[in-house]
Coordinates of C-alpha atoms in Angstrom, one line a residue:
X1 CA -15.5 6.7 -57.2
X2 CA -15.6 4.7 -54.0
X3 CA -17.3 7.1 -51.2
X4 CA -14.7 7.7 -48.7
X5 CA -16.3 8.8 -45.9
X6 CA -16.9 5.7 -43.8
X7 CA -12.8 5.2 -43.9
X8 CA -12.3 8.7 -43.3
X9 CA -14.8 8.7 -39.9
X10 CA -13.1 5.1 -39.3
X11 CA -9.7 7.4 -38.6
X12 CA -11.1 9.2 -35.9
X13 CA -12.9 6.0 -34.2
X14 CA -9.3 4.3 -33.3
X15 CA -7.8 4.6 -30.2
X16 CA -5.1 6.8 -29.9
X17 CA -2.0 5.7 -27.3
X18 CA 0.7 7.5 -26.3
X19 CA 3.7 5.3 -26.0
X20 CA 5.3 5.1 -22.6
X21 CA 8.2 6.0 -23.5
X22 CA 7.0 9.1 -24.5
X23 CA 5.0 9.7 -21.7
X24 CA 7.6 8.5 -19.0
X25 CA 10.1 11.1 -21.2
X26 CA 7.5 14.3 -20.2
X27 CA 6.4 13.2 -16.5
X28 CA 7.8 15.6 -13.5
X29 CA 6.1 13.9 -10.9
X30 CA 5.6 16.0 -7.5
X31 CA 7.2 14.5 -4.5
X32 CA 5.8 15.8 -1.2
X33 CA 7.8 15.8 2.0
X34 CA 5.8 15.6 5.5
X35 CA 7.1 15.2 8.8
X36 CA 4.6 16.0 11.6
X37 CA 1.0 15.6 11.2
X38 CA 0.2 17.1 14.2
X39 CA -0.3 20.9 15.7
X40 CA 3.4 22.0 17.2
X41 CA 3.1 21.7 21.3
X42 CA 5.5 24.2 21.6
X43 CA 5.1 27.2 19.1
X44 CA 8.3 28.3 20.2
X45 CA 10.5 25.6 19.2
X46 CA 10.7 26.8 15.3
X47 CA 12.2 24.1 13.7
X48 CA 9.1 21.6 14.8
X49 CA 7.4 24.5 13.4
X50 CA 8.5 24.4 10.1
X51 CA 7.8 20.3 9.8
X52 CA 4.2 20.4 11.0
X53 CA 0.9 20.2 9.2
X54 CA -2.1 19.7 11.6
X55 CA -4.8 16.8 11.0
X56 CA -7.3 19.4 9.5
X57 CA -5.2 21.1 7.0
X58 CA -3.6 17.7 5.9
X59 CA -7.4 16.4 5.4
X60 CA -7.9 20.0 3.2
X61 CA -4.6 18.9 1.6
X62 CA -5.9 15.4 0.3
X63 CA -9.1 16.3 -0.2
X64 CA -7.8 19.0 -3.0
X65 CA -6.1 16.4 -4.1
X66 CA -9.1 13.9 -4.4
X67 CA -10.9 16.6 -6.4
X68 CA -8.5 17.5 -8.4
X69 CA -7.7 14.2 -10.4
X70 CA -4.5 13.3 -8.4
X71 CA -3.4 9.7 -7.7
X72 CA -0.8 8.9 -5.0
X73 CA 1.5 6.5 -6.2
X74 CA 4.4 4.5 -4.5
X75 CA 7.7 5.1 -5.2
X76 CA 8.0 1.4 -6.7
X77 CA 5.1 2.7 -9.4
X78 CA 6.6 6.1 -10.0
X79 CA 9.9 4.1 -11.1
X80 CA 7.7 1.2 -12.9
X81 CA 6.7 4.1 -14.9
X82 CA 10.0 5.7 -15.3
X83 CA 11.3 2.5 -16.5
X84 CA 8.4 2.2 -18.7
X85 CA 6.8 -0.7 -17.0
X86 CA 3.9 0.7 -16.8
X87 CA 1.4 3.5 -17.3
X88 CA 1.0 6.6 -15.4
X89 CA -2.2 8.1 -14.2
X90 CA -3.5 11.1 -15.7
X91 CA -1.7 13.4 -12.5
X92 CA 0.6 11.1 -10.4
X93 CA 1.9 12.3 -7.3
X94 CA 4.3 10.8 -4.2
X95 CA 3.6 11.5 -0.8
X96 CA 6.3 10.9 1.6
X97 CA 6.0 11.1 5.4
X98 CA 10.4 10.9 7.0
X99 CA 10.9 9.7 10.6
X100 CA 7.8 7.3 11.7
X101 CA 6.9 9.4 14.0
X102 CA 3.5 8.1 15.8
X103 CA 1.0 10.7 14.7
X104 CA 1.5 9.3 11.2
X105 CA -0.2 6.0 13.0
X106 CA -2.6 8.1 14.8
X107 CA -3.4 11.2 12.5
X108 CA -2.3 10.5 9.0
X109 CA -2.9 6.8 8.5
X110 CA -6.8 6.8 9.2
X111 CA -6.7 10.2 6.1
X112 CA -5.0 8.2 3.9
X113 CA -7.3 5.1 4.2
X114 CA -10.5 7.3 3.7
X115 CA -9.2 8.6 0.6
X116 CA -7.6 5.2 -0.4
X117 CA -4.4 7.0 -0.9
X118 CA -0.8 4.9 -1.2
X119 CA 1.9 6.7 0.7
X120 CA 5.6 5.9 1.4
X121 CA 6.7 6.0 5.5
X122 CA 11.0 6.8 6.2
X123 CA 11.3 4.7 8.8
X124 CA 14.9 5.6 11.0
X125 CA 15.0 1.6 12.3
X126 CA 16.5 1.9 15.5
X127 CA 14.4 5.0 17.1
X128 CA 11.0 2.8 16.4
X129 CA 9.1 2.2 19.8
X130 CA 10.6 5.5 21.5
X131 CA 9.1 8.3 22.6
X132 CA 7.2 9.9 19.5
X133 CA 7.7 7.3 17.0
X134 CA 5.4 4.4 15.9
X135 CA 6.2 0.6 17.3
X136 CA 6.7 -2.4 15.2
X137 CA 3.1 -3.3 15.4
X138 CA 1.8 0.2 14.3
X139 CA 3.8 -0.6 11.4
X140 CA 2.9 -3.8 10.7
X141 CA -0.9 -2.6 10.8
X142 CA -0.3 -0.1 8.8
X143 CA 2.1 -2.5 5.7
X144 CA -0.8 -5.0 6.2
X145 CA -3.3 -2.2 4.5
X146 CA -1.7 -2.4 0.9
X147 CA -1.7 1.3 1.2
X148 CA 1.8 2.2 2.7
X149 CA 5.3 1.5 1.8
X150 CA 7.9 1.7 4.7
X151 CA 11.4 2.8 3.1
X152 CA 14.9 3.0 4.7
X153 CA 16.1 6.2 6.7
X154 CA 19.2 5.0 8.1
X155 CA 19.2 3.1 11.7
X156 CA 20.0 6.7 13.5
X157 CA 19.1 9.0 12.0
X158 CA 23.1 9.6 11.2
X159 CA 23.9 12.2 9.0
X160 CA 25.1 9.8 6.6
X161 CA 28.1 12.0 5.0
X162 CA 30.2 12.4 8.1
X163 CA 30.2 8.9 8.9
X164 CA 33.2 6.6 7.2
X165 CA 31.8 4.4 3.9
X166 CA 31.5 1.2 6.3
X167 CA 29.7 2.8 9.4
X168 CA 27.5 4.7 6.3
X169 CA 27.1 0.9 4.6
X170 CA 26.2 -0.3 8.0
X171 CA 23.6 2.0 8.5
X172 CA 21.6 1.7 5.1
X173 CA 22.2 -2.1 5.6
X174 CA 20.8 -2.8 8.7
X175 CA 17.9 -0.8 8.6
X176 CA 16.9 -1.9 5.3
X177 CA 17.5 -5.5 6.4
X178 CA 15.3 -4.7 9.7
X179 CA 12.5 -3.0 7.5
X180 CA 12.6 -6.0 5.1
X181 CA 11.9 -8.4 8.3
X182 CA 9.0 -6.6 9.5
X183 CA 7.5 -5.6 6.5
X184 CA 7.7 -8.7 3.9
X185 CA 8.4 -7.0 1.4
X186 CA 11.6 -5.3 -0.4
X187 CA 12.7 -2.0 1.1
X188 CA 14.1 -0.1 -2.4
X189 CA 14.7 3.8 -1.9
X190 CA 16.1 5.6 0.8
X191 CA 15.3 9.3 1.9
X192 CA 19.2 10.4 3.0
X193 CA 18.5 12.3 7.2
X194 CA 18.7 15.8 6.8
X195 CA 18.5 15.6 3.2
X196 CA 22.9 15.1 3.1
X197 CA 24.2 13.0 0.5
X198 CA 27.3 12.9 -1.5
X199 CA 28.4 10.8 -4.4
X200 CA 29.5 8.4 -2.1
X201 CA 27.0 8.2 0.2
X202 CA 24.7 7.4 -3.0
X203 CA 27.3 4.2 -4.2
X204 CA 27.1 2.8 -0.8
X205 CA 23.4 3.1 -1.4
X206 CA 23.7 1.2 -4.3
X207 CA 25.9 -1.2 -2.4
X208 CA 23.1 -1.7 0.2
X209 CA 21.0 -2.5 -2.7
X210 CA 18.5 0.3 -2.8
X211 CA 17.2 1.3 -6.5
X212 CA 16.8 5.0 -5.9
X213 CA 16.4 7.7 -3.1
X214 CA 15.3 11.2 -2.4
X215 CA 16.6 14.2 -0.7
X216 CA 15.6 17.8 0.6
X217 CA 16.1 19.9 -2.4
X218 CA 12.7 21.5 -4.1
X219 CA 11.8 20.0 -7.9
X220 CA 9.1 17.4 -9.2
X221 CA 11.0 14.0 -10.2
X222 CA 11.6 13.7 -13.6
X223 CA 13.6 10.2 -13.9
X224 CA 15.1 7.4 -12.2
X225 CA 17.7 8.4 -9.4
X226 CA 19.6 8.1 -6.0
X227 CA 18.8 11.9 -5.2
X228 CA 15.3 12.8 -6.6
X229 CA 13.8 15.9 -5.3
X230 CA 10.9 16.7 -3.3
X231 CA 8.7 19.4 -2.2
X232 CA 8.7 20.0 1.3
X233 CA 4.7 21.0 2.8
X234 CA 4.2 23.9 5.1
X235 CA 1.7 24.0 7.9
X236 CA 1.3 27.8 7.3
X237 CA 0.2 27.5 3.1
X238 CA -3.1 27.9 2.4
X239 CA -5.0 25.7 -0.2
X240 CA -4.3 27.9 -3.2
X241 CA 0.0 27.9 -1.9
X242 CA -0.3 24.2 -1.3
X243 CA -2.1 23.8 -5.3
X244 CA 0.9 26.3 -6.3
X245 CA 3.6 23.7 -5.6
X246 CA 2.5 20.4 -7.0

């Protein structure tokens, strides 16, 4: 009888893939929410409170996630892989910084870079170049790295649901038009201010012609969509509460 041990031993030599589709099927990808990378000036305004992370224990934060086998991703790979365009790394992860405010230039950017990360920036067009926020040319800079992705927040800031549907159109028109001009590059998702979004709210999203967007609510992302959750960072977590969440 024909020995059938170099077939047998052959088996366990092939590569074994997983096809996307399966994968994409199982993925809950963690979205995290920033705001401030910055210690609060004024402990006693609470809501700043709440949105801060200072410079050191956003380094800690990236550095668990170096060590840990996570990849940052943009939102443009996390739906390539959704649409099973492409494959996922072993533990993909979003980060999301809302608002462009300027200690994302001066604190956050120059982490990200030394950990190679990709990021997404919510950039609320028509506050850029006030008080707190980046300028045009911080964000430029910062495009021109390959590393971040500047996505639509409104023009305002508006609290999109209480507007009409053409002021509400307006406002994810023109700042994703605006974006698109000083970026080179197609503005897709939106993160809704404050998180508020309705039905239609997400249609005149559509309208505008973003391909997703993300909210306020806590969960990983498990598929295309115009309200994907996100988790939103504490200053006050330790390490092991940070590692908890993703």
């Amino acid at each position: 009888m024909r020995n059938l041990w170099p077939l047998i031993l052959g088996l366990f030599l092939i590569p074994i893939f997983i096809p996307i589709s399966v994968q994409a099927a199982s993925l809950r990808v963690p979205i995290l929410t920033y705001h401030y990378i910055a210690s609060n000036p004024n402990p006693k305004d609470r809501a700043r409170n709440s949105l801060s992370v200072s410079p050191d224990k956003f380094e800690a934060q990236m550095q668990y996630l170096a060590q840990n086998g996570y990849t940052p991703i943009t939102l443009d790979t996390l739906y390539g892989i959704f649409d099973e365009q492409t494959f996922a790394p072993a533990k993909p992860i979003v980060l999301t910084f809302d608002d462009g405010y300027e200690d994302f230039y001066t604190n956050a950017f120059p982490i990200l870079r030394r950990f190679n990360f990709h990021a997404v920036s919510f950039i609320p067009t028509g506050l850029i170049g006030g008080s707190y926020y980046m300028n045009w040319n911080q964000i430029k800079e910062i495009a021109s790295s390959g590393l971040v992705t500047f996505e639509g927040h409104s023009v305002t800031h508006a609290n999109l649901p209480s507007l009409s549907f053409a002021a509400a159109l307006k406002q994810l028109v023109d700042s994703k038009n605006v974006l698109q001009a000083n970026t080179g590059y197609p503005v897709n998702f939106v993160a809704y201010p404050y998180g508020s979004t309705d039905g239609t709210i997400q249609s005149a999203a559509r309208q505008a012609g973003y391909i997703g967007g993300v909210g306020t609510w806590y969960g990983k992302a498990w598929g295309p969509s115009m309200n994907m959750p996100r988790i939103k960072i504490s200053g006050f977590w330790s390490i092991k509460e940070f590692a908890a969440r993703l």
